[in-house]
Coordinates of C-alpha atoms and ligand atoms in Angstrom, one line a residue:
X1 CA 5.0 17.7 -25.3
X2 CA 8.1 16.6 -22.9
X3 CA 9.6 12.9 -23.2
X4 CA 9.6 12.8 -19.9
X5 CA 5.8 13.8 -19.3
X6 CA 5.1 10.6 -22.1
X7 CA 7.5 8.2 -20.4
X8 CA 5.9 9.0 -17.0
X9 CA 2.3 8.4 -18.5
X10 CA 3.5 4.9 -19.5
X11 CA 5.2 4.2 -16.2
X12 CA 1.4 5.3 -14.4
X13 CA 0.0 2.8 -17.2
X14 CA 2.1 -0.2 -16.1
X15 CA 1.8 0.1 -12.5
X16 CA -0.2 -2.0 -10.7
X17 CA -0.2 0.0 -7.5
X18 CA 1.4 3.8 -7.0
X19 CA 2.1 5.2 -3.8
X20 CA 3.0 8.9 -3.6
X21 CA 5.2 11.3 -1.2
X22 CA 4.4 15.1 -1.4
X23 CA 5.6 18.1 0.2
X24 CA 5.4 22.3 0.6
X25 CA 6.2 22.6 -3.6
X26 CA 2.7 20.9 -4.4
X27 CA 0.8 23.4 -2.3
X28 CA 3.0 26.8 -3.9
X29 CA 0.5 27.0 -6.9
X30 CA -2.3 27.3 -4.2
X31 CA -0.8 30.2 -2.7
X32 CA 0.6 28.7 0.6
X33 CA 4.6 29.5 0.9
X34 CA 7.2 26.7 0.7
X35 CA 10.2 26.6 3.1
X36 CA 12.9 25.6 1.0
X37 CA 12.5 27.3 -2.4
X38 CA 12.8 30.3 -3.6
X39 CA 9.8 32.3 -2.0
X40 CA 10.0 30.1 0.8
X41 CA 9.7 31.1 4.9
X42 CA 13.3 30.4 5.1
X43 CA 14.2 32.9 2.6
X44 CA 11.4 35.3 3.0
X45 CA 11.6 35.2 6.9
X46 CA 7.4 35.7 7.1
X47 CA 7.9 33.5 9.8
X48 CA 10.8 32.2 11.4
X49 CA 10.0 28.2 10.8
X50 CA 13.0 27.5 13.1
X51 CA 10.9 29.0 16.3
X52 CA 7.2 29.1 14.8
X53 CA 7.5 25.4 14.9
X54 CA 9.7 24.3 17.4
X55 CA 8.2 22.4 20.4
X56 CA 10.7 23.9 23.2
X57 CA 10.1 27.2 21.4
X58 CA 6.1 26.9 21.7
X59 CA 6.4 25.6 25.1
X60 CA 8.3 29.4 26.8
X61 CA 5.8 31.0 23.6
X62 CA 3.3 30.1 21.9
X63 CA 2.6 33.6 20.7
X64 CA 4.7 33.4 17.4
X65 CA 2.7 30.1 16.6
X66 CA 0.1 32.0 16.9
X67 CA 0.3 34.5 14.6
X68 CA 0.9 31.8 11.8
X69 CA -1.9 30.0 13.1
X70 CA -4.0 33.4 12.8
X71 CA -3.0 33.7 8.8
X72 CA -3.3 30.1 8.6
X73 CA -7.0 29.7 9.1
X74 CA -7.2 32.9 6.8
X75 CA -5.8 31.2 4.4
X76 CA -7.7 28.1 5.1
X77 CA -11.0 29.5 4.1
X78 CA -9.9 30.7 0.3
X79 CA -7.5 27.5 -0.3
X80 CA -8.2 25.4 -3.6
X81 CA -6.8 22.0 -4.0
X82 CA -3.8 22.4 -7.1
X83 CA -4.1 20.5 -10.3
X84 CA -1.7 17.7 -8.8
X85 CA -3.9 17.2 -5.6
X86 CA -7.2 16.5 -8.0
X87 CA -4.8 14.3 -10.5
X88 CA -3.6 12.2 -7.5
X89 CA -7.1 12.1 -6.2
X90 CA -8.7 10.9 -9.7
X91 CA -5.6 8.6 -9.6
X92 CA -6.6 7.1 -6.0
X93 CA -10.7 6.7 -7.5
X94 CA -9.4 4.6 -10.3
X95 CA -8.0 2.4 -7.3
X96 CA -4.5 2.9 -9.0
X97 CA -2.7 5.1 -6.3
X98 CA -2.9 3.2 -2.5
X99 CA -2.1 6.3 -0.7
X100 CA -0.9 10.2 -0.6
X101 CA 2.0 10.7 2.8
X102 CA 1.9 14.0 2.4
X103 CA 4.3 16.5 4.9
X104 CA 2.0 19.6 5.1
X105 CA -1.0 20.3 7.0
X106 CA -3.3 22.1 4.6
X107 CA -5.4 19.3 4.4
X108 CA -5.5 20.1 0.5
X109 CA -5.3 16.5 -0.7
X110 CA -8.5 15.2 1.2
X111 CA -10.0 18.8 0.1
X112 CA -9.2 17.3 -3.7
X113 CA -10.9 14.1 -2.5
X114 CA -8.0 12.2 -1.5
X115 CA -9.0 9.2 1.0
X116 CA -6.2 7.4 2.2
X117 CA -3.7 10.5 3.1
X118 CA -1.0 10.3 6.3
X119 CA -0.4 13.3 7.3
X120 CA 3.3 12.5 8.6
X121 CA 3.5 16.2 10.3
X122 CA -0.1 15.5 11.6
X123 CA -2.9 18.6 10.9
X124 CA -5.0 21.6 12.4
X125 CA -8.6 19.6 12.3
X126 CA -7.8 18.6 16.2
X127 CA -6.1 20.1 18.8
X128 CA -4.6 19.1 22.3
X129 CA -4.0 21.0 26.1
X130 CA -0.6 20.6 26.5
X131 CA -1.6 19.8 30.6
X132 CA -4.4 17.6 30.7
X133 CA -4.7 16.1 27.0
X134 CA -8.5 17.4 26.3
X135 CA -9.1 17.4 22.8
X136 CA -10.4 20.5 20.8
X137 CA -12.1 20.7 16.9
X138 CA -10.9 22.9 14.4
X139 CA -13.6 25.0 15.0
X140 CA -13.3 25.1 18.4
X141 CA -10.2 26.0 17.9
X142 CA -11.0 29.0 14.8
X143 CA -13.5 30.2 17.1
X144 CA -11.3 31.5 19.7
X145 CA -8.7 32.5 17.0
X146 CA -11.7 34.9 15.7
X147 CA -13.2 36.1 19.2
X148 CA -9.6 36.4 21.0
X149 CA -6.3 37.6 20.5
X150 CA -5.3 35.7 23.5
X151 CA -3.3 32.1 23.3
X152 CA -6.2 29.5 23.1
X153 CA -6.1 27.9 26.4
X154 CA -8.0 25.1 28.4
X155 CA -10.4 25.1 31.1
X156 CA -7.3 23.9 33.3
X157 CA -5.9 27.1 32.1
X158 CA -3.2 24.8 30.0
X159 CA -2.2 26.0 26.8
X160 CA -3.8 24.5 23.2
X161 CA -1.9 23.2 20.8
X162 CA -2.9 21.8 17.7
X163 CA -1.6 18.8 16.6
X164 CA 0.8 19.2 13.9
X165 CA 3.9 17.9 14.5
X166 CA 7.2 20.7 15.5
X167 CA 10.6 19.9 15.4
X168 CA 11.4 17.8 18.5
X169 CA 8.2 16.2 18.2
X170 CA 7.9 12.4 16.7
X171 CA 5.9 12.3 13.7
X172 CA 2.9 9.9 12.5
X173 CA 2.2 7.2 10.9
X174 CA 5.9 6.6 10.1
X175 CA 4.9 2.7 10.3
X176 CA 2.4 2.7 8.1
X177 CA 4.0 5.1 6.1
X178 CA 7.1 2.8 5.6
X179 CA 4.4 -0.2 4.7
X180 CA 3.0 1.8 1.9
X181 CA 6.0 3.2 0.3
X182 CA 7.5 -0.8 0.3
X183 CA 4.5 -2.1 -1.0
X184 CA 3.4 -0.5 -4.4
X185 CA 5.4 -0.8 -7.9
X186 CA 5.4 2.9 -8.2
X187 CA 6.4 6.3 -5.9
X188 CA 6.4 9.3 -6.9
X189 CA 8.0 11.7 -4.8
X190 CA 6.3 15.6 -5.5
X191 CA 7.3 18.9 -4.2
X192 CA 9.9 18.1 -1.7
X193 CA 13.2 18.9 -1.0
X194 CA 13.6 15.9 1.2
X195 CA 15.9 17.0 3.8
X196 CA 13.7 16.6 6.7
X197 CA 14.0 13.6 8.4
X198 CA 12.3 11.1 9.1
X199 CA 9.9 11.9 6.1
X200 CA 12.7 12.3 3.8
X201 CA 13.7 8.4 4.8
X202 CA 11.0 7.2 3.3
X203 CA 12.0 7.2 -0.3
X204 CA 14.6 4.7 0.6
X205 CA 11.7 1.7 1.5
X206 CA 10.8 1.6 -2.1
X207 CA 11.4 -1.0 -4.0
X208 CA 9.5 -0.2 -7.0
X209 CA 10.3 3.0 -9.5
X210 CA 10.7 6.5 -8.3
X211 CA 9.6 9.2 -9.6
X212 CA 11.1 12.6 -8.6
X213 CA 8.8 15.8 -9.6
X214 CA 10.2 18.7 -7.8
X215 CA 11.8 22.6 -9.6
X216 CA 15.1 21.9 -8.0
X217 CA 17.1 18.8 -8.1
X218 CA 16.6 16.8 -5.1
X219 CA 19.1 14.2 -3.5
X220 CA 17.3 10.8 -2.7
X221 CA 19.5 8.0 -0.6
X222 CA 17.7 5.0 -3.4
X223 CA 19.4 4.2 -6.5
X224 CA 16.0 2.9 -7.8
X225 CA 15.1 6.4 -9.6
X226 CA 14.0 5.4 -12.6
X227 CA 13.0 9.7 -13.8
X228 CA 13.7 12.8 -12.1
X229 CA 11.7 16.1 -13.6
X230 CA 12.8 19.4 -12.6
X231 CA 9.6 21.0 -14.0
X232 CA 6.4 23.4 -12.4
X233 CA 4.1 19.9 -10.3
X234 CA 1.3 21.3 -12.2
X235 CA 2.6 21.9 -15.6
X236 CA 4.4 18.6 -15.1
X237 CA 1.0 16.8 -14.5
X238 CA -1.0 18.7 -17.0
X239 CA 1.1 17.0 -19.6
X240 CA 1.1 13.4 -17.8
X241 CA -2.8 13.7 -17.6
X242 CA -2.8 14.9 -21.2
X243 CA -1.0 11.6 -22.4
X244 CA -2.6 9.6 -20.3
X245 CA -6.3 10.7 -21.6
X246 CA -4.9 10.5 -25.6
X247 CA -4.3 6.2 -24.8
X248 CA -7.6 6.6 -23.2
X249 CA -9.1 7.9 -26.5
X250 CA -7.2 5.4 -28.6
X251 CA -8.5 2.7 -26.8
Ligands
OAD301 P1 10.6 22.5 1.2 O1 10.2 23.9 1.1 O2 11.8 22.1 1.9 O3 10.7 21.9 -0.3 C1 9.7 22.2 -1.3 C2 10.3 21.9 -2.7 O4 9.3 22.1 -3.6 C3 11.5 22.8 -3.0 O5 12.6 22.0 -3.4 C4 10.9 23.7 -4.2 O6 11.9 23.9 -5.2 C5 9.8 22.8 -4.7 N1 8.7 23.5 -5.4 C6 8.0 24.6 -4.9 N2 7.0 24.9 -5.7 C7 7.1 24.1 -6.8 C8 6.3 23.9 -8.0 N3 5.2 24.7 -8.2 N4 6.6 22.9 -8.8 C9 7.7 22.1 -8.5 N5 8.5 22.2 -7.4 C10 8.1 23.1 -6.5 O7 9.3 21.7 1.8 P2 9.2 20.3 2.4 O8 10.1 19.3 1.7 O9 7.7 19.9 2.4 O10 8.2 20.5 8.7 O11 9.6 20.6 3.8 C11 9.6 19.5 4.8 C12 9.3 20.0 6.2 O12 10.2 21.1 6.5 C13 7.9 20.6 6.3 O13 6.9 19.7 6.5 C14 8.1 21.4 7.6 C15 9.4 22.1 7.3 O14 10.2 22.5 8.3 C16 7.8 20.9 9.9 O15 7.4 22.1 10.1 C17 7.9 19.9 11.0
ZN302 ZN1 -6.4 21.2 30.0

């Protein structure tokens, strides 16, 4: 077993309250695509993240949106949470970890149980006309995804978007996100390659430890780092969960 699984265990053991920041990398072992590494959209070109989610780019054509959107509730049916999503959510029950800010919009933390998650790049599970602000459910939304290869639009004939966050967009819950990550003695920062701002600000509002858990090395403006893995989340986790149940035991 790794040092650095064992001294993250004991780091989880001291803290008084854990906060966490997670991106596309803790979602990979559930079969959704990254952007950044090496399967990602930005190298396998699946979709062109640059115009699939770009707000000017949806606005003259929402069609290639679409298309994602299409294989996205596809996906959504057959999606499991990952080993790290039920570890942070077992984590969150013991009333250790105070929150999950989480960039994607697979909903897969609250699917592991996960209560207090901010979705910073906001989710599917409502939707918006870009005209006249009427609101839509997800299944609302699935429904005409399933009955109509047409754009989803409004009874004002205005278009539907769901509301996730595109680049030009402001995200959510950046306040409360800030309060979180300032407030807890631990942050762990999982699966992202923090170059997206504002998200990847966020590491620099803790005061606490970081802990960095991510297969490529990841640049963080915050000199309070106090591990950085470059490991598989999962594997990673399997071993932190391992150590953590053998002081259980011992007790
Ligand atoms: P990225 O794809 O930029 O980064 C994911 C990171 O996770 C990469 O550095 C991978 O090496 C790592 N990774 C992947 N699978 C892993 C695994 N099993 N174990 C360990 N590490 C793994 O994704 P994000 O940082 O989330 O925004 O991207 C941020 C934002 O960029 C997204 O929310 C999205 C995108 O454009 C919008 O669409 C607005
Ligand atoms: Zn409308």
């Amino acid at each position: 077993m790794s040092h650095e699984a064992q001294t993250c265990a004991g780091l989880i053991r001291e803290a008084n309250a854990i906060a966490v920041l997670t991106g596309a990398g803790i979602s990979t072992n559930a079969g959704i695509p990254d952007f950044r590494g090496p399967k990602g959209l930005y190298i396998t070109k699946k979709y062109d993240p640059d115009t699939v989610f770009d707000i000017n780019a949806f606005y003259r054509d929402p069609e290639p949106f679409y298309a994602f959107a299409r294989d996205f509730i596809e996906l959504e049916k057959t999606i499991k949470p990952t080993f790290t999503h039920s570890f942070l959510s077992k984590l969150e029950e013991s009333g250790k970890l105070k929150g999950n800010i989480t960039q994607n919009i697979d909903a897969l933390h609250q699917k592991a149980g996960s209560k207090n998650v901010l979705e910073m790049h906001g989710s599917f599970w409502t939707s918006r006309c870009v005209d006249c602000g009427k609101m839509y459910t997800y299944e609302k939304l699935k429904d005409h995804l399933i009955t109509s290869p047409n754009v989803p639009c409004c009874d004002c004939q205005g278009t539907i978007k769901p509301d996730i966050v595109f680049f030009g967009e402001n995200v959510k819950y950046f306040e409360e996100s800030i309060q979180l990550a300032a407030s807890v003695d631990l942050f762990f920062v999982i699966g992202t390659s923090c170059v997206v701002f504002p998200a990847a600000m966020i590491p620099s509002y803790v005061t606490g430890k970081i802990v960095v858990v991510n297969l490529s090395e990841v640049r963080l403006n915050a000199s309070n780092v106090s591990l950085a893995v470059q490991d598989d989340i999962d594997r990673f986790f399997k071993e932190v969960a391992g150590y953590l149940e053998k002081e259980n035991n011992e007790k």
